[in-house]
Tab-separated table of C-alpha atoms and ligand atoms in Angstrom:
chain	number	residue	atom	x	y	z
B	37	MET	CA	-76.487	193.968	195.216
B	38	GLY	CA	-76.134	197.125	193.643
B	39	LEU	CA	-72.494	197.901	193.635
B	40	LYS	CA	-70.480	198.678	190.841
B	41	GLU	CA	-67.381	197.023	190.071
B	42	ALA	CA	-64.990	199.177	188.534
B	43	CYS	CA	-64.213	197.327	185.331
B	44	GLY	CA	-62.941	194.394	182.944
B	45	ILE	CA	-60.043	194.537	180.812
B	46	VAL	CA	-59.196	191.851	177.745
B	47	GLY	CA	-56.361	192.210	175.762
B	48	ILE	CA	-55.511	189.458	172.493
B	49	ALA	CA	-53.129	189.250	170.304
B	50	SER	CA	-54.015	186.798	166.408
B	51	ASP	CA	-53.461	186.198	163.436
B	52	THR	CA	-55.567	187.373	161.992
B	53	ASP	CA	-57.485	191.226	163.178
B	54	VAL	CA	-58.494	191.403	166.612
B	55	SER	CA	-61.645	194.275	166.776
B	56	TYR	CA	-63.700	192.118	166.534
B	57	GLU	CA	-63.217	190.136	169.484
B	58	ILE	CA	-62.175	192.554	172.035
B	59	PHE	CA	-65.357	194.160	171.616
B	60	THR	CA	-67.372	190.383	171.984
B	61	ALA	CA	-65.096	189.734	175.409
B	62	LEU	CA	-66.174	193.120	176.171
B	63	ARG	CA	-69.907	192.168	176.351
B	64	ALA	CA	-68.837	189.088	178.197
B	65	LEU	CA	-67.676	191.287	180.778
B	66	GLN	CA	-70.623	194.176	180.368
B	67	HIS	CA	-71.165	193.814	183.976
B	68	ARG	CA	-68.061	195.203	185.937
B	69	GLY	CA	-68.961	198.260	183.642
B	70	GLN	CA	-71.682	199.682	181.830
B	71	GLU	CA	-70.420	203.625	181.825
B	72	SER	CA	-67.852	203.368	178.340
B	73	ALA	CA	-65.915	201.535	176.456
B	74	GLY	CA	-62.500	201.428	174.616
B	75	ILE	CA	-60.306	199.707	172.152
B	76	SER	CA	-56.828	200.364	171.199
B	77	VAL	CA	-55.580	198.110	168.420
B	78	PHE	CA	-52.297	198.128	166.719
B	79	THR	CA	-52.435	198.942	163.078
B	80	GLU	CA	-49.267	198.689	160.497
B	81	SER	CA	-49.959	201.290	159.237
B	82	SER	CA	-51.080	203.838	162.038
B	83	GLY	CA	-49.807	202.911	164.953
B	84	ILE	CA	-52.233	201.913	167.880
B	85	VAL	CA	-54.897	203.506	167.354
B	86	THR	CA	-58.173	203.745	169.852
B	87	LEU	CA	-61.760	204.053	169.712
B	88	LYS	CA	-63.477	204.956	172.432
B	89	GLY	CA	-67.207	206.229	173.373
B	90	MET	CA	-69.934	206.987	177.037
B	91	GLY	CA	-72.318	203.635	177.406
B	92	LEU	CA	-72.791	200.059	176.646
B	93	VAL	CA	-69.624	198.205	174.126
B	94	THR	CA	-72.625	197.937	171.777
B	95	GLU	CA	-73.664	202.355	171.940
B	96	ALA	CA	-70.028	203.312	171.820
B	97	PHE	CA	-69.024	201.326	168.610
B	98	SER	CA	-70.149	200.670	164.952
B	99	GLU	CA	-69.971	198.091	163.290
B	100	GLU	CA	-67.782	200.771	160.791
B	101	ASP	CA	-66.715	201.872	163.592
B	102	LEU	CA	-64.824	197.915	164.561
B	103	SER	CA	-64.286	197.328	160.601
B	104	GLU	CA	-61.241	200.638	160.258
B	105	ILE	CA	-59.837	199.588	163.383
B	106	LYS	CA	-57.595	196.448	161.740
B	107	GLY	CA	-54.634	194.495	163.905
B	108	ASN	CA	-53.791	191.353	164.814
B	109	THR	CA	-52.956	193.179	168.201
B	110	GLY	CA	-55.145	195.219	170.690
B	111	ILE	CA	-56.579	195.524	174.646
B	112	GLY	CA	-60.748	196.666	175.872
B	113	HIS	CA	-61.743	198.192	178.903
B	114	VAL	CA	-65.090	198.653	180.629
B	115	ARG	CA	-65.592	201.161	183.128
B	116	TYR	CA	-67.396	202.091	185.380
B	117	SER	CA	-65.579	205.045	187.481
B	118	THR	CA	-63.801	204.643	191.240
B	119	ALA	CA	-61.439	206.348	191.360
B	120	GLY	CA	-61.411	209.440	189.096
B	121	GLU	CA	-65.418	211.301	187.165
B	122	SER	CA	-67.440	209.600	184.379
B	123	SER	CA	-66.732	211.256	181.616
B	124	ILE	CA	-65.617	210.312	177.949
B	125	LYS	CA	-62.209	211.672	179.692
B	126	ASN	CA	-61.621	209.618	182.204
B	127	ALA	CA	-62.579	206.133	179.194
B	128	GLN	CA	-59.932	203.560	179.158
B	129	PRO	CA	-57.630	202.089	177.499
B	130	ILE	CA	-55.529	205.716	177.512
B	131	GLU	CA	-52.892	206.480	175.190
B	132	MET	CA	-49.253	207.901	174.869
B	133	HIS	CA	-47.440	209.216	172.656
B	134	ILE	CA	-43.924	208.586	173.728
B	135	VAL	CA	-40.083	209.129	172.067
B	136	SER	CA	-40.113	205.173	170.926
B	137	GLY	CA	-43.373	204.679	169.417
B	138	MET	CA	-47.219	204.290	171.193
B	139	ILE	CA	-48.351	203.119	174.124
B	140	ALA	CA	-52.338	202.207	175.500
B	141	LEU	CA	-52.890	200.776	178.561
B	142	ALA	CA	-55.893	199.490	180.225
B	143	HIS	CA	-56.665	199.389	184.491
B	144	ASN	CA	-59.156	196.949	186.425
B	145	GLY	CA	-58.829	198.628	190.355
B	146	GLU	CA	-57.899	201.324	192.201
B	147	LEU	CA	-54.795	202.805	193.670
B	148	VAL	CA	-53.873	203.145	197.003
B	149	ASN	CA	-51.197	205.984	195.651
B	150	ALA	CA	-51.680	207.414	193.141
B	151	GLU	CA	-53.356	210.781	194.835
B	152	SER	CA	-49.342	210.505	196.151
B	153	LEU	CA	-47.135	210.038	192.829
B	154	ARG	CA	-49.614	212.883	191.379
B	155	ASN	CA	-48.849	215.721	194.146
B	156	TYR	CA	-45.292	213.686	194.143
B	157	TYR	CA	-45.011	214.638	190.047
B	158	LYS	CA	-47.388	217.533	190.278
B	159	GLU	CA	-44.043	219.463	192.174
B	160	LYS	CA	-41.738	218.283	189.000
B	161	GLY	CA	-44.287	219.869	186.438
B	162	TRP	CA	-45.723	217.099	184.985
B	163	ALA	CA	-49.918	218.590	184.072
B	164	PHE	CA	-52.169	215.247	184.279
B	165	PHE	CA	-55.885	215.126	181.697
B	166	THR	CA	-57.396	213.289	183.713
B	167	THR	CA	-57.887	212.543	187.297
B	168	SER	CA	-58.005	208.382	186.634
B	169	ASP	CA	-55.251	206.963	189.008
B	170	SER	CA	-54.969	204.740	185.189
B	171	GLU	CA	-52.898	208.414	183.967
B	172	VAL	CA	-50.645	207.652	186.919
B	173	ILE	CA	-49.618	204.227	185.660
B	174	ILE	CA	-48.812	205.355	182.476
B	175	ARG	CA	-46.367	207.994	183.289
B	176	LEU	CA	-44.494	206.545	185.041
B	177	LEU	CA	-44.611	203.780	182.264
B	178	SER	CA	-43.174	206.404	179.991
B	179	LYS	CA	-40.190	207.585	182.190
B	180	GLU	CA	-39.166	204.527	182.382
B	181	LEU	CA	-39.114	203.786	179.316
B	182	HIS	CA	-37.957	207.060	178.456
B	183	ASP	CA	-34.644	207.033	181.037
B	184	GLY	CA	-33.578	203.548	178.586
B	185	ARG	CA	-35.364	200.592	180.458
B	186	ASP	CA	-36.325	197.890	179.157
B	187	GLU	CA	-40.204	197.088	178.361
B	188	VAL	CA	-39.910	194.144	181.480
B	189	THR	CA	-38.045	195.768	184.103
B	190	ALA	CA	-40.197	199.431	183.300
B	191	ILE	CA	-43.236	197.698	183.702
B	192	LYS	CA	-41.624	195.807	186.592
B	193	ASP	CA	-40.271	198.994	188.285
B	194	VAL	CA	-44.142	201.251	187.797
B	195	MET	CA	-45.251	197.966	189.673
B	196	ARG	CA	-42.554	199.221	192.642
B	197	SER	CA	-43.868	201.886	192.680
B	198	ILE	CA	-48.097	201.227	192.842
B	199	ASN	CA	-49.605	199.743	195.502
B	200	GLY	CA	-53.273	199.308	195.410
B	201	SER	CA	-55.189	197.002	193.046
B	202	TYR	CA	-54.242	195.995	189.480
B	203	ALA	CA	-54.422	194.321	186.624
B	204	LEU	CA	-53.310	195.820	183.959
B	205	VAL	CA	-53.267	195.410	179.761
B	206	ILE	CA	-50.718	197.210	177.705
B	207	LEU	CA	-49.425	198.036	174.543
B	208	ILE	CA	-46.190	198.996	173.528
B	209	ASN	CA	-46.996	199.216	169.724
B	210	GLY	CA	-47.527	196.297	168.771
B	211	ARG	CA	-46.442	193.881	171.727
B	212	LEU	CA	-49.082	193.034	174.855
B	213	TYR	CA	-47.981	192.708	178.518
B	214	ALA	CA	-50.766	192.381	180.760
B	215	ALA	CA	-49.925	192.822	184.514
B	216	ARG	CA	-51.313	191.514	187.801
B	217	ASP	CA	-51.312	193.421	191.433
B	218	PRO	CA	-49.269	191.015	193.713
B	219	MET	CA	-52.019	191.036	196.009
B	220	GLY	CA	-53.931	189.285	193.501
B	221	ILE	CA	-56.683	192.073	194.620
B	222	LYS	CA	-58.019	192.141	191.121
B	223	PRO	CA	-58.776	189.106	188.835
B	224	LEU	CA	-56.595	187.764	185.164
B	225	ALA	CA	-57.439	185.056	183.536
B	226	LEU	CA	-55.232	183.209	180.949
B	227	GLY	CA	-57.070	181.669	177.441
B	228	ARG	CA	-55.904	180.234	174.297
B	229	LYS	CA	-57.142	178.479	170.703
B	230	GLY	CA	-54.421	178.101	168.897
B	231	ASP	CA	-51.898	180.223	168.135
B	232	THR	CA	-54.778	183.735	169.815
B	233	TRP	CA	-53.702	184.281	173.416
B	234	MET	CA	-56.046	185.864	175.475
B	235	VAL	CA	-56.334	187.981	178.626
B	236	ALA	CA	-59.427	189.048	180.241
B	237	SER	CA	-60.607	190.024	184.351
B	238	GLU	CA	-62.773	186.943	183.853
B	239	SER	CA	-63.307	183.949	181.500
B	240	VAL	CA	-66.912	183.837	180.428
B	241	ALA	CA	-64.488	186.458	177.651
B	242	PHE	CA	-63.209	182.793	176.549
B	243	ASP	CA	-66.340	181.193	176.011
B	244	ALA	CA	-67.692	183.713	174.066
B	245	LEU	CA	-65.226	183.621	171.640
B	246	GLY	CA	-64.810	179.664	172.081
B	247	LEU	CA	-61.889	179.792	173.248
B	248	GLU	CA	-59.928	177.502	176.659
B	249	LEU	CA	-59.581	179.505	180.359
B	250	VAL	CA	-56.102	177.715	180.363
B	251	ARG	CA	-55.053	179.443	183.990
B	252	ASP	CA	-54.698	182.265	185.617
B	253	VAL	CA	-52.416	185.822	185.691
B	254	GLN	CA	-50.409	185.020	188.787
B	255	PRO	CA	-50.194	187.569	191.273
B	256	GLY	CA	-47.075	189.736	191.098
B	257	GLU	CA	-47.041	187.425	187.636
B	258	ILE	CA	-46.399	190.050	183.751
B	259	ILE	CA	-47.315	188.383	180.984
B	260	GLU	CA	-46.344	188.810	176.973
B	261	LEU	CA	-49.139	187.883	175.130
B	262	LYS	CA	-47.004	187.304	171.219
B	263	ASN	CA	-49.464	185.589	168.561
B	264	GLY	CA	-48.631	181.578	168.731
B	265	SER	CA	-46.096	181.921	173.129
B	266	VAL	CA	-46.509	183.832	175.726
B	267	VAL	CA	-44.280	184.438	178.491
B	268	SER	CA	-43.710	185.212	181.794
B	269	HIS	CA	-41.705	187.301	183.980
B	270	ARG	CA	-42.094	187.521	187.891
B	271	THR	CA	-42.182	189.350	190.297
B	272	GLU	CA	-41.594	189.976	194.347
B	273	VAL	CA	-45.081	188.888	195.908
B	274	PRO	CA	-45.751	189.188	198.970
B	275	GLU	CA	-46.828	185.779	201.041
B	276	LYS	CA	-49.985	186.054	200.999
B	277	SER	CA	-52.040	186.849	197.833
B	278	ALA	CA	-55.523	188.599	199.077
B	279	HIS	CA	-58.091	187.655	196.561
B	280	CYS	CA	-61.094	190.249	196.311
B	281	PHE	CA	-63.314	188.292	198.415
B	282	PHE	CA	-66.565	189.785	196.690
B	283	GLU	CA	-65.418	188.775	192.729
B	284	TRP	CA	-67.465	185.347	194.074
B	285	VAL	CA	-70.524	186.951	195.592
B	286	TYR	CA	-71.525	189.188	193.660
B	287	PHE	CA	-69.819	190.610	191.289
B	288	ALA	CA	-68.063	188.522	189.148
B	289	ARG	CA	-70.136	186.277	187.002
B	290	SER	CA	-72.085	183.284	188.520
B	291	ASP	CA	-70.323	181.251	185.171
B	292	SER	CA	-66.242	183.105	185.406
B	293	ILE	CA	-64.026	180.402	186.874
B	294	LEU	CA	-61.927	183.426	189.568
B	295	ASP	CA	-58.509	181.648	190.173
B	296	ASN	CA	-59.370	177.814	190.116
B	297	VAL	CA	-63.243	178.479	191.951
B	298	LEU	CA	-66.314	178.469	189.714
B	299	VAL	CA	-68.297	181.399	190.538
B	300	TYR	CA	-71.853	179.640	190.667
B	301	ASP	CA	-70.848	176.663	193.224
B	302	VAL	CA	-69.058	179.060	196.243
B	303	ARG	CA	-72.616	181.535	195.449
B	304	LYS	CA	-74.504	178.082	196.075
B	305	ARG	CA	-72.568	176.803	198.782
B	306	ILE	CA	-72.764	180.381	201.322
B	307	GLY	CA	-76.977	179.603	200.432
B	308	GLU	CA	-76.065	175.787	201.791
B	309	PHE	CA	-74.441	176.550	204.991
B	310	LEU	CA	-76.342	180.220	205.539
B	311	ALA	CA	-79.485	177.442	205.074
B	312	HIS	CA	-77.132	175.399	208.048
B	313	GLU	CA	-76.415	178.394	210.034
B	314	ALA	CA	-79.361	179.708	210.125
B	315	PRO	CA	-82.380	177.849	209.174
B	316	VAL	CA	-85.922	179.315	209.176
B	317	ASP	CA	-89.438	177.552	209.550
B	318	ALA	CA	-90.265	179.088	205.687
B	319	ASP	CA	-92.696	177.531	202.878
B	320	ILE	CA	-90.547	179.368	200.007
B	321	VAL	CA	-87.012	180.109	198.914
B	322	VAL	CA	-87.518	183.455	197.248
B	323	PRO	CA	-83.821	185.109	195.069
B	324	VAL	CA	-83.343	188.501	194.953
B	325	PRO	CA	-82.708	188.288	191.339
B	326	ASP	CA	-80.747	187.658	189.589
B	327	SER	CA	-77.845	188.828	192.457
B	328	GLY	CA	-79.189	186.369	194.936
B	329	ARG	CA	-80.704	183.915	192.957
B	330	ALA	CA	-77.506	180.849	193.302
B	331	HIS	CA	-76.749	181.520	197.029
B	332	ALA	CA	-81.378	180.676	196.948
B	333	ILE	CA	-80.643	177.731	194.396
B	334	GLY	CA	-78.056	176.547	197.822
B	335	PHE	CA	-80.489	177.397	200.566
B	336	SER	CA	-83.420	175.961	198.938
B	337	GLU	CA	-81.474	172.490	198.499
B	338	ALA	CA	-80.154	171.929	201.617
B	339	SER	CA	-83.504	172.974	204.021
B	340	GLY	CA	-86.163	171.514	201.797
B	341	ILE	CA	-87.717	174.113	201.879
B	342	ARG	CA	-89.690	175.010	197.963
B	343	TYR	CA	-87.238	177.256	195.685
B	344	ALA	CA	-89.431	179.970	193.927
B	345	GLU	CA	-89.390	182.981	191.721
B	346	GLY	CA	-91.755	184.946	193.432
B	347	LEU	CA	-90.051	188.711	191.894
B	348	MET	CA	-89.567	189.273	188.581
B	349	LYS	CA	-86.764	191.487	187.126
B	350	ASN	CA	-87.042	193.724	184.602
B	351	ARG	CA	-83.429	193.051	182.492
B	352	TYR	CA	-84.592	196.387	180.837
B	353	VAL	CA	-83.695	198.335	183.774
B	354	ASP	CA	-80.034	197.943	185.427
B	355	ARG	CA	-77.937	200.954	183.693
B	356	THR	CA	-76.322	202.640	185.298
B	357	PHE	CA	-78.962	205.963	185.511
B	358	ILE	CA	-77.936	208.153	188.583
B	359	MET	CA	-80.866	209.188	190.582
B	360	PRO	CA	-81.631	213.067	191.575
B	361	ASP	CA	-82.893	212.039	194.530
B	362	GLN	CA	-84.774	209.186	197.165
B	363	LYS	CA	-88.554	209.041	195.478
B	364	MET	CA	-85.921	208.297	192.184
B	365	ARG	CA	-84.337	205.737	194.337
B	366	GLU	CA	-87.305	204.263	195.149
B	367	TYR	CA	-88.933	203.445	192.078
B	368	ASN	CA	-85.961	202.782	190.308
B	369	VAL	CA	-86.686	199.466	192.738
B	370	SER	CA	-90.082	199.001	191.930
B	371	VAL	CA	-89.516	199.767	188.049
B	372	LYS	CA	-86.840	196.951	188.495
B	373	LEU	CA	-88.004	194.419	190.195
B	374	ASN	CA	-91.794	193.313	190.841
B	375	PRO	CA	-93.467	190.349	193.238
B	376	ILE	CA	-95.650	188.131	191.909
B	377	ARG	CA	-98.240	188.167	193.698
B	378	SER	CA	-99.600	184.432	193.555
B	379	MET	CA	-96.838	182.422	194.822
B	380	ILE	CA	-96.030	185.336	197.542
B	381	GLU	CA	-99.774	185.911	199.016
B	382	GLY	CA	-100.382	184.075	202.687
B	383	LYS	CA	-96.821	182.565	202.769
B	384	ARG	CA	-93.687	183.118	204.919
B	385	VAL	CA	-90.213	183.546	202.071
B	386	VAL	CA	-86.819	183.269	203.189
B	387	LEU	CA	-85.917	185.846	200.381
B	388	VAL	CA	-82.517	185.694	199.718
B	389	ASP	CA	-79.458	187.369	198.303
B	390	ASP	CA	-75.972	188.404	198.007
B	391	SER	CA	-74.629	190.986	200.729
B	392	ILE	CA	-76.165	194.726	202.662
B	393	VAL	CA	-74.930	198.166	201.589
B	394	ARG	CA	-77.099	201.231	202.056
B	395	GLY	CA	-80.505	198.454	202.898
B	396	THR	CA	-82.824	201.235	201.355
B	397	THR	CA	-83.570	198.368	198.333
B	398	MET	CA	-83.929	195.523	200.922
B	399	LYS	CA	-86.183	197.716	203.251
B	400	LYS	CA	-88.005	198.342	199.989
B	401	ILE	CA	-87.824	194.194	198.719
B	402	VAL	CA	-89.431	193.478	201.790
B	403	SER	CA	-91.818	196.018	201.768
B	404	MET	CA	-93.356	195.223	198.585
B	405	LEU	CA	-92.812	190.910	199.419
B	406	LYS	CA	-95.738	192.341	202.436
B	407	GLU	CA	-97.278	194.704	199.870
B	408	ALA	CA	-97.794	190.747	198.234
B	409	GLY	CA	-99.625	189.807	201.150
B	410	ALA	CA	-96.340	187.520	202.668
B	411	SER	CA	-97.168	186.741	206.114
B	412	GLU	CA	-93.160	186.398	207.111
B	413	VAL	CA	-90.243	187.976	205.044
B	414	HIS	CA	-86.695	186.293	206.425
B	415	VAL	CA	-83.771	188.194	204.764
B	416	ARG	CA	-80.681	185.505	204.252
B	417	ILE	CA	-77.820	187.437	203.362
B	418	GLY	CA	-73.980	185.600	201.482
B	419	CYS	CA	-72.103	188.173	202.238
B	420	PRO	CA	-70.935	189.049	205.930
B	421	PRO	CA	-72.206	192.605	207.105
B	422	ILE	CA	-70.220	195.392	205.781
B	423	VAL	CA	-69.202	197.547	207.925
B	424	ALA	CA	-65.916	199.309	206.124
B	425	PRO	CA	-64.791	200.918	203.128
B	426	CYS	CA	-63.624	199.304	200.432
B	427	TYR	CA	-60.132	201.919	199.405
B	428	LEU	CA	-59.086	199.388	196.272
B	429	GLY	CA	-61.350	199.306	193.264
B	430	ILE	CA	-65.106	198.670	194.393
B	431	ASP	CA	-67.567	201.782	195.351
B	432	MET	CA	-67.897	201.026	199.208
B	433	LYS	CA	-66.258	204.761	199.463
B	434	THR	CA	-66.986	205.500	203.123
B	435	ARG	CA	-68.463	204.029	206.675
B	436	ALA	CA	-71.465	206.279	206.391
B	437	GLN	CA	-72.747	204.591	203.414
B	438	LEU	CA	-72.226	201.674	204.788
B	439	ILE	CA	-75.799	200.667	207.320
B	440	ALA	CA	-73.739	197.534	208.642
B	441	SER	CA	-70.274	200.291	209.864
B	442	ASP	CA	-73.033	201.242	212.989
B	443	ARG	CA	-75.892	199.334	213.681
B	444	SER	CA	-76.742	196.268	214.773
B	445	VAL	CA	-78.162	193.339	212.916
B	446	ASP	CA	-81.266	193.784	215.179
B	447	GLU	CA	-81.364	197.381	214.245
B	448	ILE	CA	-80.552	196.828	210.910
B	449	ARG	CA	-83.820	194.043	210.474
B	450	GLU	CA	-86.157	196.150	211.684
B	451	HIS	CA	-84.624	198.991	210.177
B	452	ILE	CA	-85.938	196.856	206.984
B	453	GLY	CA	-88.197	195.429	207.760
B	454	ALA	CA	-87.551	191.906	208.323
B	455	ASP	CA	-89.343	189.810	210.993
B	456	SER	CA	-85.820	188.192	210.899
B	457	LEU	CA	-82.394	189.227	208.866
B	458	ALA	CA	-79.477	186.431	209.062
B	459	TYR	CA	-75.830	186.986	206.890
B	460	ILE	CA	-73.492	184.345	206.294
B	461	SER	CA	-70.543	184.210	209.352
B	462	ILE	CA	-66.857	185.190	208.227
B	463	GLU	CA	-65.500	181.185	208.764
B	464	GLY	CA	-68.831	180.037	206.413
B	465	LEU	CA	-67.566	182.460	203.009
B	466	VAL	CA	-64.371	181.697	202.977
B	467	LYS	CA	-65.145	177.802	203.328
B	468	ALA	CA	-67.649	178.762	200.796
B	469	ILE	CA	-64.666	179.772	199.343
B	470	GLY	CA	-62.315	176.734	199.963
B	471	LYS	CA	-59.858	179.423	200.199
B	472	ASP	CA	-57.308	180.131	203.272
B	473	ARG	CA	-58.365	183.292	204.828
B	474	ASN	CA	-54.874	185.466	204.205
B	475	GLU	CA	-55.208	184.954	200.403
B	476	LEU	CA	-58.956	186.578	200.492
B	477	CYS	CA	-58.844	190.781	201.079
B	478	MET	CA	-61.659	190.701	203.397
B	479	GLY	CA	-60.994	195.077	204.730
B	480	CYS	CA	-64.656	195.603	204.176
B	481	ILE	CA	-66.104	192.840	206.223
B	482	THR	CA	-63.292	192.755	209.128
B	483	GLY	CA	-61.663	196.431	208.249
B	484	GLU	CA	-58.323	194.815	207.544
B	485	TYR	CA	-56.875	195.034	204.427
B	486	PRO	CA	-54.212	194.340	202.654
B	487	VAL	CA	-52.196	197.231	202.327
B	488	LYS	CA	-51.358	200.274	204.091
B	489	ILE	CA	-54.553	202.509	204.438
B	490	GLU	CA	-53.678	205.795	206.175
B	491	GLY	CA	-56.740	205.687	209.105
B	492	GLU	CA	-56.710	201.751	208.621
B	493	ARG	CA	-55.717	198.604	210.019
B	494	LEU	CA	-53.862	196.355	207.720
B	495	ARG	CA	-53.709	192.490	207.828
B	496	GLY	CA	-51.868	190.783	210.372
B	497	GLN	CA	-49.008	190.163	207.198
B	498	SER	CA	-46.438	192.985	205.961
B	499	THR	CA	-46.896	195.239	203.430
B	500	LEU	CA	-45.647	194.679	199.146
B	501	GLU	CA	-43.554	197.483	200.930
B	502	GLU	CA	-41.869	196.492	203.401
B	503	TYR	CA	-41.805	193.196	202.599
B	504	LEU	CA	-40.001	195.146	199.668
B	505	HIS	CA	-37.792	196.797	202.447
B	506	PHE	CA	-38.340	200.162	200.696
F	887	SF4	S1	-62.485	195.703	200.749
F	887	SF4	FE1	-63.694	194.399	200.062
F	887	SF4	S2	-64.565	195.128	197.876
F	887	SF4	FE2	-61.958	196.254	198.478
F	887	SF4	S3	-61.077	194.236	197.982
F	887	SF4	FE3	-61.271	193.539	199.599
F	887	SF4	S4	-63.332	192.953	199.936
F	887	SF4	FE4	-62.436	193.283	197.735
């Protein structure tokens, strides 16, 4: 628990004003980023108008702001920074004036070649205003358009140059496009209600607006959304995709359907498999709320051990807040979670959570439960040990941050003070997701990545770069 997703995006084409719809969709995607939010709408009078603000969606925009931007096509973004510093200048969508008008772009993901592209173009005299990957993408796109490519060809050409994870929404004047990286690392879904078409990082955004989930945007697909229709364009893709498994384990909302699989079902199945893979004699199964809840329900059902909400979550402290020191970080856990002593006292507890990254939070929770009188605490984790960094948009940048990168399971157990510790196996995880192992990115748990990363091993398949014979 406690990891931050890179971003959430949305794009909508309708026959009525869309600013309230984008606002609502972004609120449904708020779990994907709480640092900043932005909306760009194409208006007949002023072209693309962009509003951005720091904080939650409801803090970033006022009712007055939304009523001022009127247009039938627009995009939106919620951000948590994994590439580029946290400030309003890195908030998205990014907007740019070009000869033929305006472009606005929002991006979820992380490029592995952003720096080399930035350096290459700096050498050619380009200046960059931000440190975000998204600026690299919009600059490349504006160059392609300037060179006379049509819009779809320009997007295709940009997709050939960039490497990494990305789901994009792009407004070029009043036209809306969405694109997903060739391995489908980041999620992107297509929804519809009547003549209104929408794309969003997760299907929960459609539920919030009464749209129907039509399908996922396919890896490498570009979609043009219009009021009343969509047009699909395909690009070259490698044989195997690489959906980020962590979306199902932790990032996405449990009620989202990603690449045809309901997140809640995966989490519950993981809990069931954990109960079979690592059974334990205990009195109650307690989830770490909210991240371990579905996993714990699965564990309880499969083991027959009673489910109990033994930890209460303070829902008002869930905001991103940079803790200046270790003591503050520890206080943060105790203000966020509090055990219910009467439920815990004298009990052998199975504590279930989605993942362990640094181990600090888990250590604190185990000690809380012991202080509340638990006679034993057995920790069960719904994700295999995270042994390697993520270079593709999740906030786990170095091995030093990861407790499992250089410690055995038993050493971690000792560190967190648990009586036993078990993680779901990679096989169990893959089975719970229900996809072929080669369709998933598992870089952070195997150390083998779907794209070429200097100093790291490549998953047993060709990179897109090799595939395209660059
Ligand atoms: S390395 Fe891990 S967190 Fe990053 S995209 Fe791959 S599976 Fe997801």
